């Protein structure tokens, strides 16, 4: 079994008046969540807060009560961690959607979400939207999640040059998010972590200001110090423009001393 050492932080960035990102570092449960809200007038912050609050409460409920009733359907063939992330995110999605229909002030608010739960053997990774999960292993950075964005859909249909990608007119449009409908499809994957792996979860305010090679270099530079790593990633994203809120969680997987 590997141990998790984690640190997360969020920053308003250089251009925005308020921060609509939220994060959850639940080290005692090995649960880590980044949510990037949208909707304007602070309502995105409400949506992203609903996600992290719901996930915290659901994880605590599952941890203390084996007979707890889960929202939605438990899918056969998935680990408990995968089902927990799927059910929790769907529950949060419905809560956001319901809030928007109960009060028109919150209509059309939504949020992306990316997160991981480690059960002592496998990492379950879930996401909706364009917040990302990366894994650094043996000096190689891999993007684990695939953006639910209009740009990514276009890239699947046609080969874009770096210039075309940089100048794509709708690169900030996402095609899937929590809260826009009463149900949502959650992408979930499972992988077995290795000693020394570092997982990094971020809102698009980070990767929107840095290419993957720069992200990799910063992560390698800080070794296993996840606190300085997350802080430096955020600082450089802000220095590179900071056009959006910036959030990062870094999680180091290491062999237990037991």
PDB file of C-alpha atoms in Angstrom:
ATOM      1  CA  UNK A   1       0.000   0.000   0.000  1.00  0.00           C
ATOM      2  CA  UNK A   2       1.233   3.472  -0.868  1.00  0.00           C
ATOM      3  CA  UNK A   3       0.808   6.578   1.252  1.00  0.00           C
ATOM      4  CA  UNK A   4      -0.537   9.877  -0.111  1.00  0.00           C
ATOM      5  CA  UNK A   5       1.073  13.219   0.698  1.00  0.00           C
ATOM      6  CA  UNK A   6      -0.948  16.078  -0.719  1.00  0.00           C
ATOM      7  CA  UNK A   7      -1.176  19.846  -0.891  1.00  0.00           C
ATOM      8  CA  UNK A   8      -3.629  22.094  -2.707  1.00  0.00           C
ATOM      9  CA  UNK A   9      -4.110  25.809  -3.168  1.00  0.00           C
ATOM     10  CA  UNK A  10      -6.237  28.212  -5.204  1.00  0.00           C
ATOM     11  CA  UNK A  11      -5.612  31.746  -6.439  1.00  0.00           C
ATOM     12  CA  UNK A  12      -7.907  34.358  -7.948  1.00  0.00           C
ATOM     13  CA  UNK A  13      -5.353  35.078 -10.686  1.00  0.00           C
ATOM     14  CA  UNK A  14      -4.467  38.468 -12.159  1.00  0.00           C
ATOM     15  CA  UNK A  15      -7.631  39.433 -14.054  1.00  0.00           C
ATOM     16  CA  UNK A  16     -10.709  38.148 -12.205  1.00  0.00           C
ATOM     17  CA  UNK A  17     -12.486  40.037  -9.431  1.00  0.00           C
ATOM     18  CA  UNK A  18     -13.366  36.907  -7.454  1.00  0.00           C
ATOM     19  CA  UNK A  19     -12.466  33.235  -7.305  1.00  0.00           C
ATOM     20  CA  UNK A  20     -15.012  30.693  -8.551  1.00  0.00           C
ATOM     21  CA  UNK A  21     -12.683  27.697  -8.074  1.00  0.00           C
ATOM     22  CA  UNK A  22     -12.944  25.406  -5.069  1.00  0.00           C
ATOM     23  CA  UNK A  23     -10.860  22.464  -3.923  1.00  0.00           C
ATOM     24  CA  UNK A  24     -10.954  19.626  -1.445  1.00  0.00           C
ATOM     25  CA  UNK A  25      -7.898  17.950   0.065  1.00  0.00           C
ATOM     26  CA  UNK A  26      -9.276  15.237   2.336  1.00  0.00           C
ATOM     27  CA  UNK A  27      -6.015  13.562   3.281  1.00  0.00           C
ATOM     28  CA  UNK A  28      -7.501  11.243   5.906  1.00  0.00           C
ATOM     29  CA  UNK A  29      -9.778   9.733   3.224  1.00  0.00           C
ATOM     30  CA  UNK A  30      -7.386  10.029   0.257  1.00  0.00           C
ATOM     31  CA  UNK A  31      -9.949  12.150  -1.594  1.00  0.00           C
ATOM     32  CA  UNK A  32      -8.883  15.101  -3.745  1.00  0.00           C
ATOM     33  CA  UNK A  33     -11.217  17.355  -5.764  1.00  0.00           C
ATOM     34  CA  UNK A  34     -10.831  20.466  -7.953  1.00  0.00           C
ATOM     35  CA  UNK A  35     -13.965  22.285  -9.173  1.00  0.00           C
ATOM     36  CA  UNK A  36     -13.999  25.280 -11.524  1.00  0.00           C
ATOM     37  CA  UNK A  37     -17.317  27.130 -11.314  1.00  0.00           C
ATOM     38  CA  UNK A  38     -19.024  29.108 -14.043  1.00  0.00           C
ATOM     39  CA  UNK A  39     -22.097  31.265 -14.222  1.00  0.00           C
ATOM     40  CA  UNK A  40     -20.958  34.771 -13.354  1.00  0.00           C
ATOM     41  CA  UNK A  41     -21.880  37.064 -10.449  1.00  0.00           C
ATOM     42  CA  UNK A  42     -20.315  34.608  -7.993  1.00  0.00           C
ATOM     43  CA  UNK A  43     -22.752  31.845  -8.897  1.00  0.00           C
ATOM     44  CA  UNK A  44     -19.960  29.670 -10.262  1.00  0.00           C
ATOM     45  CA  UNK A  45     -18.460  29.751  -6.813  1.00  0.00           C
ATOM     46  CA  UNK A  46     -21.766  28.446  -5.426  1.00  0.00           C
ATOM     47  CA  UNK A  47     -21.752  25.549  -7.912  1.00  0.00           C
ATOM     48  CA  UNK A  48     -18.141  24.557  -7.234  1.00  0.00           C
ATOM     49  CA  UNK A  49     -18.714  24.787  -3.472  1.00  0.00           C
ATOM     50  CA  UNK A  50     -21.697  22.441  -3.787  1.00  0.00           C
ATOM     51  CA  UNK A  51     -19.423  19.888  -5.472  1.00  0.00           C
ATOM     52  CA  UNK A  52     -16.703  19.922  -2.815  1.00  0.00           C
ATOM     53  CA  UNK A  53     -19.201  19.996   0.059  1.00  0.00           C
ATOM     54  CA  UNK A  54     -21.221  17.134  -1.398  1.00  0.00           C
ATOM     55  CA  UNK A  55     -18.118  15.034  -2.022  1.00  0.00           C
ATOM     56  CA  UNK A  56     -16.808  15.649   1.488  1.00  0.00           C
ATOM     57  CA  UNK A  57     -20.108  14.732   3.122  1.00  0.00           C
ATOM     58  CA  UNK A  58     -20.642  11.691   0.909  1.00  0.00           C
ATOM     59  CA  UNK A  59     -17.127  10.352   1.521  1.00  0.00           C
ATOM     60  CA  UNK A  60     -17.562  10.803   5.279  1.00  0.00           C
ATOM     61  CA  UNK A  61     -20.937   9.031   5.155  1.00  0.00           C
ATOM     62  CA  UNK A  62     -19.522   6.082   3.217  1.00  0.00           C
ATOM     63  CA  UNK A  63     -16.559   5.881   5.571  1.00  0.00           C
ATOM     64  CA  UNK A  64     -18.591   5.670   8.772  1.00  0.00           C
ATOM     65  CA  UNK A  65     -21.686   3.743   7.690  1.00  0.00           C
ATOM     66  CA  UNK A  66     -21.367   0.553   5.640  1.00  0.00           C
ATOM     67  CA  UNK A  67     -25.159   0.409   5.326  1.00  0.00           C
ATOM     68  CA  UNK A  68     -25.564   3.962   4.041  1.00  0.00           C
ATOM     69  CA  UNK A  69     -27.935   4.376   1.110  1.00  0.00           C
ATOM     70  CA  UNK A  70     -26.103   5.678  -1.940  1.00  0.00           C
ATOM     71  CA  UNK A  71     -27.730   8.034  -4.435  1.00  0.00           C
ATOM     72  CA  UNK A  72     -28.138   6.470  -7.841  1.00  0.00           C
ATOM     73  CA  UNK A  73     -27.106   3.029  -9.009  1.00  0.00           C
ATOM     74  CA  UNK A  74     -24.000   1.105  -8.001  1.00  0.00           C
ATOM     75  CA  UNK A  75     -22.409  -0.211 -11.193  1.00  0.00           C
ATOM     76  CA  UNK A  76     -21.119  -3.763 -11.205  1.00  0.00           C
ATOM     77  CA  UNK A  77     -17.511  -4.207 -12.249  1.00  0.00           C
ATOM     78  CA  UNK A  78     -16.442  -0.928 -10.693  1.00  0.00           C
ATOM     79  CA  UNK A  79     -14.503  -0.523  -7.465  1.00  0.00           C
ATOM     80  CA  UNK A  80     -16.109   1.140  -4.466  1.00  0.00           C
ATOM     81  CA  UNK A  81     -13.957   4.220  -5.131  1.00  0.00           C
ATOM     82  CA  UNK A  82     -15.145   4.455  -8.728  1.00  0.00           C
ATOM     83  CA  UNK A  83     -18.765   4.103  -7.664  1.00  0.00           C
ATOM     84  CA  UNK A  84     -18.311   6.625  -4.856  1.00  0.00           C
ATOM     85  CA  UNK A  85     -16.901   9.264  -7.212  1.00  0.00           C
ATOM     86  CA  UNK A  86     -19.588   8.569  -9.807  1.00  0.00           C
ATOM     87  CA  UNK A  87     -22.455   8.692  -7.300  1.00  0.00           C
ATOM     88  CA  UNK A  88     -21.095  11.716  -5.445  1.00  0.00           C
ATOM     89  CA  UNK A  89     -20.562  13.795  -8.570  1.00  0.00           C
ATOM     90  CA  UNK A  90     -23.994  12.871  -9.921  1.00  0.00           C
ATOM     91  CA  UNK A  91     -25.525  13.830  -6.566  1.00  0.00           C
ATOM     92  CA  UNK A  92     -23.693  17.167  -6.655  1.00  0.00           C
ATOM     93  CA  UNK A  93     -24.791  17.704 -10.256  1.00  0.00           C
ATOM     94  CA  UNK A  94     -28.447  17.219  -9.337  1.00  0.00           C
ATOM     95  CA  UNK A  95     -28.084  19.518  -6.308  1.00  0.00           C
ATOM     96  CA  UNK A  96     -26.685  22.299  -8.501  1.00  0.00           C
ATOM     97  CA  UNK A  97     -29.383  21.811 -11.144  1.00  0.00           C
ATOM     98  CA  UNK A  98     -32.117  21.757  -8.481  1.00  0.00           C
ATOM     99  CA  UNK A  99     -30.751  24.949  -6.869  1.00  0.00           C
ATOM    100  CA  UNK A 100     -30.847  26.681 -10.232  1.00  0.00           C
ATOM    101  CA  UNK A 101     -34.469  25.704 -10.800  1.00  0.00           C
ATOM    102  CA  UNK A 102     -35.560  26.655  -7.299  1.00  0.00           C
ATOM    103  CA  UNK A 103     -34.055  30.144  -7.552  1.00  0.00           C
ATOM    104  CA  UNK A 104     -33.729  31.841 -10.953  1.00  0.00           C
ATOM    105  CA  UNK A 105     -30.784  33.838  -9.595  1.00  0.00           C
ATOM    106  CA  UNK A 106     -28.748  30.654  -9.863  1.00  0.00           C
ATOM    107  CA  UNK A 107     -30.119  29.460 -13.202  1.00  0.00           C
ATOM    108  CA  UNK A 108     -27.472  28.096 -15.604  1.00  0.00           C
ATOM    109  CA  UNK A 109     -24.705  28.011 -13.027  1.00  0.00           C
ATOM    110  CA  UNK A 110     -22.395  25.040 -13.341  1.00  0.00           C
ATOM    111  CA  UNK A 111     -18.942  23.719 -12.643  1.00  0.00           C
ATOM    112  CA  UNK A 112     -16.290  21.381 -13.918  1.00  0.00           C
ATOM    113  CA  UNK A 113     -14.872  18.777 -11.572  1.00  0.00           C
ATOM    114  CA  UNK A 114     -11.841  16.507 -11.500  1.00  0.00           C
ATOM    115  CA  UNK A 115     -10.893  14.286  -8.610  1.00  0.00           C
ATOM    116  CA  UNK A 116      -9.333  11.118  -7.304  1.00  0.00           C
ATOM    117  CA  UNK A 117      -9.936   8.613  -4.537  1.00  0.00           C
ATOM    118  CA  UNK A 118      -7.223   6.141  -3.538  1.00  0.00           C
ATOM    119  CA  UNK A 119      -8.407   2.944  -1.870  1.00  0.00           C
ATOM    120  CA  UNK A 120      -5.002   1.590  -0.914  1.00  0.00           C
ATOM    121  CA  UNK A 121      -4.581  -0.319  -4.154  1.00  0.00           C
ATOM    122  CA  UNK A 122      -6.077   1.645  -7.029  1.00  0.00           C
ATOM    123  CA  UNK A 123      -6.605   5.286  -7.886  1.00  0.00           C
ATOM    124  CA  UNK A 124     -10.075   6.036  -9.219  1.00  0.00           C
ATOM    125  CA  UNK A 125     -10.033   9.251 -11.272  1.00  0.00           C
ATOM    126  CA  UNK A 126     -13.219  11.040 -12.353  1.00  0.00           C
ATOM    127  CA  UNK A 127     -13.888  14.217 -14.271  1.00  0.00           C
ATOM    128  CA  UNK A 128     -16.517  16.333 -15.986  1.00  0.00           C
ATOM    129  CA  UNK A 129     -15.445  19.327 -18.092  1.00  0.00           C
ATOM    130  CA  UNK A 130     -11.954  20.614 -18.786  1.00  0.00           C
ATOM    131  CA  UNK A 131     -10.296  20.561 -15.374  1.00  0.00           C
ATOM    132  CA  UNK A 132      -7.430  18.100 -15.687  1.00  0.00           C
ATOM    133  CA  UNK A 133      -5.488  15.322 -14.002  1.00  0.00           C
ATOM    134  CA  UNK A 134      -1.822  14.785 -14.854  1.00  0.00           C
ATOM    135  CA  UNK A 135       0.526  12.062 -13.653  1.00  0.00           C
ATOM    136  CA  UNK A 136       4.296  12.445 -13.354  1.00  0.00           C
ATOM    137  CA  UNK A 137       6.020   9.042 -13.421  1.00  0.00           C
ATOM    138  CA  UNK A 138       9.785   8.565 -13.816  1.00  0.00           C
ATOM    139  CA  UNK A 139      10.095  12.096 -15.144  1.00  0.00           C
ATOM    140  CA  UNK A 140       7.397  11.650 -17.805  1.00  0.00           C
ATOM    141  CA  UNK A 141       4.218  13.738 -17.640  1.00  0.00           C
ATOM    142  CA  UNK A 142       0.971  12.167 -18.859  1.00  0.00           C
ATOM    143  CA  UNK A 143      -2.379  13.910 -19.142  1.00  0.00           C
ATOM    144  CA  UNK A 144      -4.779  11.364 -17.675  1.00  0.00           C
ATOM    145  CA  UNK A 145      -8.075  13.108 -18.439  1.00  0.00           C
ATOM    146  CA  UNK A 146      -9.498  14.245 -21.757  1.00  0.00           C
ATOM    147  CA  UNK A 147     -11.093  17.696 -21.917  1.00  0.00           C
ATOM    148  CA  UNK A 148     -14.834  17.869 -22.520  1.00  0.00           C
ATOM    149  CA  UNK A 149     -14.383  20.971 -24.657  1.00  0.00           C
ATOM    150  CA  UNK A 150     -15.322  22.224 -28.099  1.00  0.00           C
ATOM    151  CA  UNK A 151     -11.635  22.574 -28.963  1.00  0.00           C
ATOM    152  CA  UNK A 152     -10.952  18.959 -28.087  1.00  0.00           C
ATOM    153  CA  UNK A 153     -13.936  17.834 -30.160  1.00  0.00           C
ATOM    154  CA  UNK A 154     -12.551  19.754 -33.143  1.00  0.00           C
ATOM    155  CA  UNK A 155      -9.115  18.204 -32.616  1.00  0.00           C
ATOM    156  CA  UNK A 156     -10.691  14.753 -32.875  1.00  0.00           C
ATOM    157  CA  UNK A 157     -12.210  15.643 -36.255  1.00  0.00           C
ATOM    158  CA  UNK A 158      -9.286  17.511 -37.825  1.00  0.00           C
ATOM    159  CA  UNK A 159      -5.588  17.993 -37.332  1.00  0.00           C
ATOM    160  CA  UNK A 160      -5.004  21.542 -36.120  1.00  0.00           C
ATOM    161  CA  UNK A 161      -1.671  23.302 -36.403  1.00  0.00           C
ATOM    162  CA  UNK A 162      -0.290  24.859 -33.194  1.00  0.00           C
ATOM    163  CA  UNK A 163      -1.237  28.271 -34.600  1.00  0.00           C
ATOM    164  CA  UNK A 164      -4.801  27.166 -35.404  1.00  0.00           C
ATOM    165  CA  UNK A 165      -5.154  25.681 -31.935  1.00  0.00           C
ATOM    166  CA  UNK A 166      -3.819  28.855 -30.283  1.00  0.00           C
ATOM    167  CA  UNK A 167      -6.228  31.022 -32.300  1.00  0.00           C
ATOM    168  CA  UNK A 168      -9.264  28.746 -32.015  1.00  0.00           C
ATOM    169  CA  UNK A 169     -12.140  31.198 -31.396  1.00  0.00           C
ATOM    170  CA  UNK A 170     -14.124  29.073 -28.926  1.00  0.00           C
ATOM    171  CA  UNK A 171     -11.407  27.375 -26.912  1.00  0.00           C
ATOM    172  CA  UNK A 172     -13.094  28.197 -23.587  1.00  0.00           C
ATOM    173  CA  UNK A 173     -16.393  26.513 -24.468  1.00  0.00           C
ATOM    174  CA  UNK A 174     -16.920  23.250 -22.612  1.00  0.00           C
ATOM    175  CA  UNK A 175     -19.418  20.667 -23.825  1.00  0.00           C
ATOM    176  CA  UNK A 176     -20.052  18.926 -20.499  1.00  0.00           C
ATOM    177  CA  UNK A 177     -20.369  20.340 -16.982  1.00  0.00           C
ATOM    178  CA  UNK A 178     -22.088  19.681 -13.661  1.00  0.00           C
ATOM    179  CA  UNK A 179     -25.381  21.448 -13.037  1.00  0.00           C
ATOM    180  CA  UNK A 180     -26.572  22.212 -16.558  1.00  0.00           C
ATOM    181  CA  UNK A 181     -28.930  19.212 -16.715  1.00  0.00           C
ATOM    182  CA  UNK A 182     -30.534  16.987 -14.100  1.00  0.00           C
ATOM    183  CA  UNK A 183     -28.045  14.214 -14.898  1.00  0.00           C
ATOM    184  CA  UNK A 184     -24.469  14.114 -16.120  1.00  0.00           C
ATOM    185  CA  UNK A 185     -22.095  11.554 -17.584  1.00  0.00           C
ATOM    186  CA  UNK A 186     -18.978  11.205 -15.432  1.00  0.00           C
ATOM    187  CA  UNK A 187     -15.807   9.883 -17.065  1.00  0.00           C
ATOM    188  CA  UNK A 188     -14.127   7.470 -14.656  1.00  0.00           C
ATOM    189  CA  UNK A 189     -10.942   5.474 -14.951  1.00  0.00           C
ATOM    190  CA  UNK A 190      -8.900   3.290 -12.653  1.00  0.00           C
ATOM    191  CA  UNK A 191      -5.168   2.799 -12.489  1.00  0.00           C
ATOM    192  CA  UNK A 192      -2.625   1.264 -10.164  1.00  0.00           C
ATOM    193  CA  UNK A 193      -0.211   3.899  -8.860  1.00  0.00           C
ATOM    194  CA  UNK A 194       3.505   3.276  -8.494  1.00  0.00           C
ATOM    195  CA  UNK A 195       5.908   4.381  -5.788  1.00  0.00           C
ATOM    196  CA  UNK A 196       7.033   7.917  -6.626  1.00  0.00           C
ATOM    197  CA  UNK A 197       4.063   8.872  -8.817  1.00  0.00           C
ATOM    198  CA  UNK A 198       2.802  12.422  -8.480  1.00  0.00           C
ATOM    199  CA  UNK A 199      -0.754  13.269  -9.528  1.00  0.00           C
ATOM    200  CA  UNK A 200      -1.619  16.878 -10.244  1.00  0.00           C
ATOM    201  CA  UNK A 201      -5.192  18.156 -10.502  1.00  0.00           C
ATOM    202  CA  UNK A 202      -5.862  21.641 -11.838  1.00  0.00           C
ATOM    203  CA  UNK A 203      -8.429  24.043 -13.197  1.00  0.00           C
ATOM    204  CA  UNK A 204      -7.891  25.317 -16.735  1.00  0.00           C
ATOM    205  CA  UNK A 205      -6.515  28.564 -15.352  1.00  0.00           C
ATOM    206  CA  UNK A 206      -3.274  26.640 -14.841  1.00  0.00           C
ATOM    207  CA  UNK A 207      -2.870  24.599 -18.017  1.00  0.00           C
ATOM    208  CA  UNK A 208      -4.296  27.487 -20.030  1.00  0.00           C
ATOM    209  CA  UNK A 209      -1.168  29.492 -19.175  1.00  0.00           C
ATOM    210  CA  UNK A 210       1.412  26.698 -19.515  1.00  0.00           C
ATOM    211  CA  UNK A 211       2.204  23.993 -22.031  1.00  0.00           C
ATOM    212  CA  UNK A 212       2.714  20.470 -20.750  1.00  0.00           C
ATOM    213  CA  UNK A 213       6.544  20.543 -21.027  1.00  0.00           C
ATOM    214  CA  UNK A 214       6.661  23.585 -18.733  1.00  0.00           C
ATOM    215  CA  UNK A 215       4.304  21.898 -16.255  1.00  0.00           C
ATOM    216  CA  UNK A 216       6.543  18.829 -16.296  1.00  0.00           C
ATOM    217  CA  UNK A 217       9.713  20.836 -15.709  1.00  0.00           C
ATOM    218  CA  UNK A 218       8.203  22.614 -12.704  1.00  0.00           C
ATOM    219  CA  UNK A 219       6.983  19.367 -11.186  1.00  0.00           C
ATOM    220  CA  UNK A 220      10.344  17.635 -11.696  1.00  0.00           C
ATOM    221  CA  UNK A 221      12.156  20.617 -10.193  1.00  0.00           C
ATOM    222  CA  UNK A 222      10.360  20.265  -6.867  1.00  0.00           C
ATOM    223  CA  UNK A 223      10.874  16.536  -6.468  1.00  0.00           C
ATOM    224  CA  UNK A 224       8.518  15.185  -3.801  1.00  0.00           C
ATOM    225  CA  UNK A 225       7.739  18.537  -2.149  1.00  0.00           C
ATOM    226  CA  UNK A 226       4.098  18.828  -3.178  1.00  0.00           C
ATOM    227  CA  UNK A 227       3.547  22.095  -1.312  1.00  0.00           C
ATOM    228  CA  UNK A 228       6.251  24.059  -3.116  1.00  0.00           C
ATOM    229  CA  UNK A 229       5.275  22.301  -6.349  1.00  0.00           C
ATOM    230  CA  UNK A 230       1.635  23.398  -6.204  1.00  0.00           C
ATOM    231  CA  UNK A 231       2.534  26.925  -5.110  1.00  0.00           C
ATOM    232  CA  UNK A 232       5.088  27.300  -7.912  1.00  0.00           C
ATOM    233  CA  UNK A 233       2.709  25.984 -10.571  1.00  0.00           C
ATOM    234  CA  UNK A 234       0.117  28.536  -9.490  1.00  0.00           C
ATOM    235  CA  UNK A 235       2.654  31.361  -9.257  1.00  0.00           C
ATOM    236  CA  UNK A 236       3.985  30.749 -12.755  1.00  0.00           C
ATOM    237  CA  UNK A 237       0.480  30.430 -14.235  1.00  0.00           C
ATOM    238  CA  UNK A 238      -0.293  33.830 -12.716  1.00  0.00           C
ATOM    239  CA  UNK A 239       2.992  35.297 -13.932  1.00  0.00           C
ATOM    240  CA  UNK A 240       2.272  33.986 -17.433  1.00  0.00           C
ATOM    241  CA  UNK A 241      -0.957  35.989 -17.556  1.00  0.00           C
ATOM    242  CA  UNK A 242      -3.266  34.738 -14.827  1.00  0.00           C
ATOM    243  CA  UNK A 243      -6.333  35.410 -16.947  1.00  0.00           C
ATOM    244  CA  UNK A 244      -8.451  32.962 -14.937  1.00  0.00           C
ATOM    245  CA  UNK A 245      -8.625  31.588 -11.411  1.00  0.00           C
ATOM    246  CA  UNK A 246      -5.859  29.043 -10.822  1.00  0.00           C
ATOM    247  CA  UNK A 247      -6.115  25.929  -8.653  1.00  0.00           C
ATOM    248  CA  UNK A 248      -3.756  22.984  -8.205  1.00  0.00           C
ATOM    249  CA  UNK A 249      -3.557  19.912  -5.985  1.00  0.00           C
ATOM    250  CA  UNK A 250      -0.400  17.787  -6.031  1.00  0.00           C
ATOM    251  CA  UNK A 251      -0.440  14.259  -4.570  1.00  0.00           C
ATOM    252  CA  UNK A 252       2.738  12.220  -4.038  1.00  0.00           C
ATOM    253  CA  UNK A 253       2.427   8.443  -3.802  1.00  0.00           C
ATOM    254  CA  UNK A 254       5.149   6.778  -1.722  1.00  0.00           C
ATOM    255  CA  UNK A 255       5.864   3.394  -0.182  1.00  0.00           C
ATOM    256  CA  UNK A 256       4.579   3.065   3.368  1.00  0.00           C
ATOM    257  CA  UNK A 257       7.081   2.817   6.212  1.00  0.00           C
ATOM    258  CA  UNK A 258       4.935   0.139   7.866  1.00  0.00           C
TER     259      UNK A 258
END
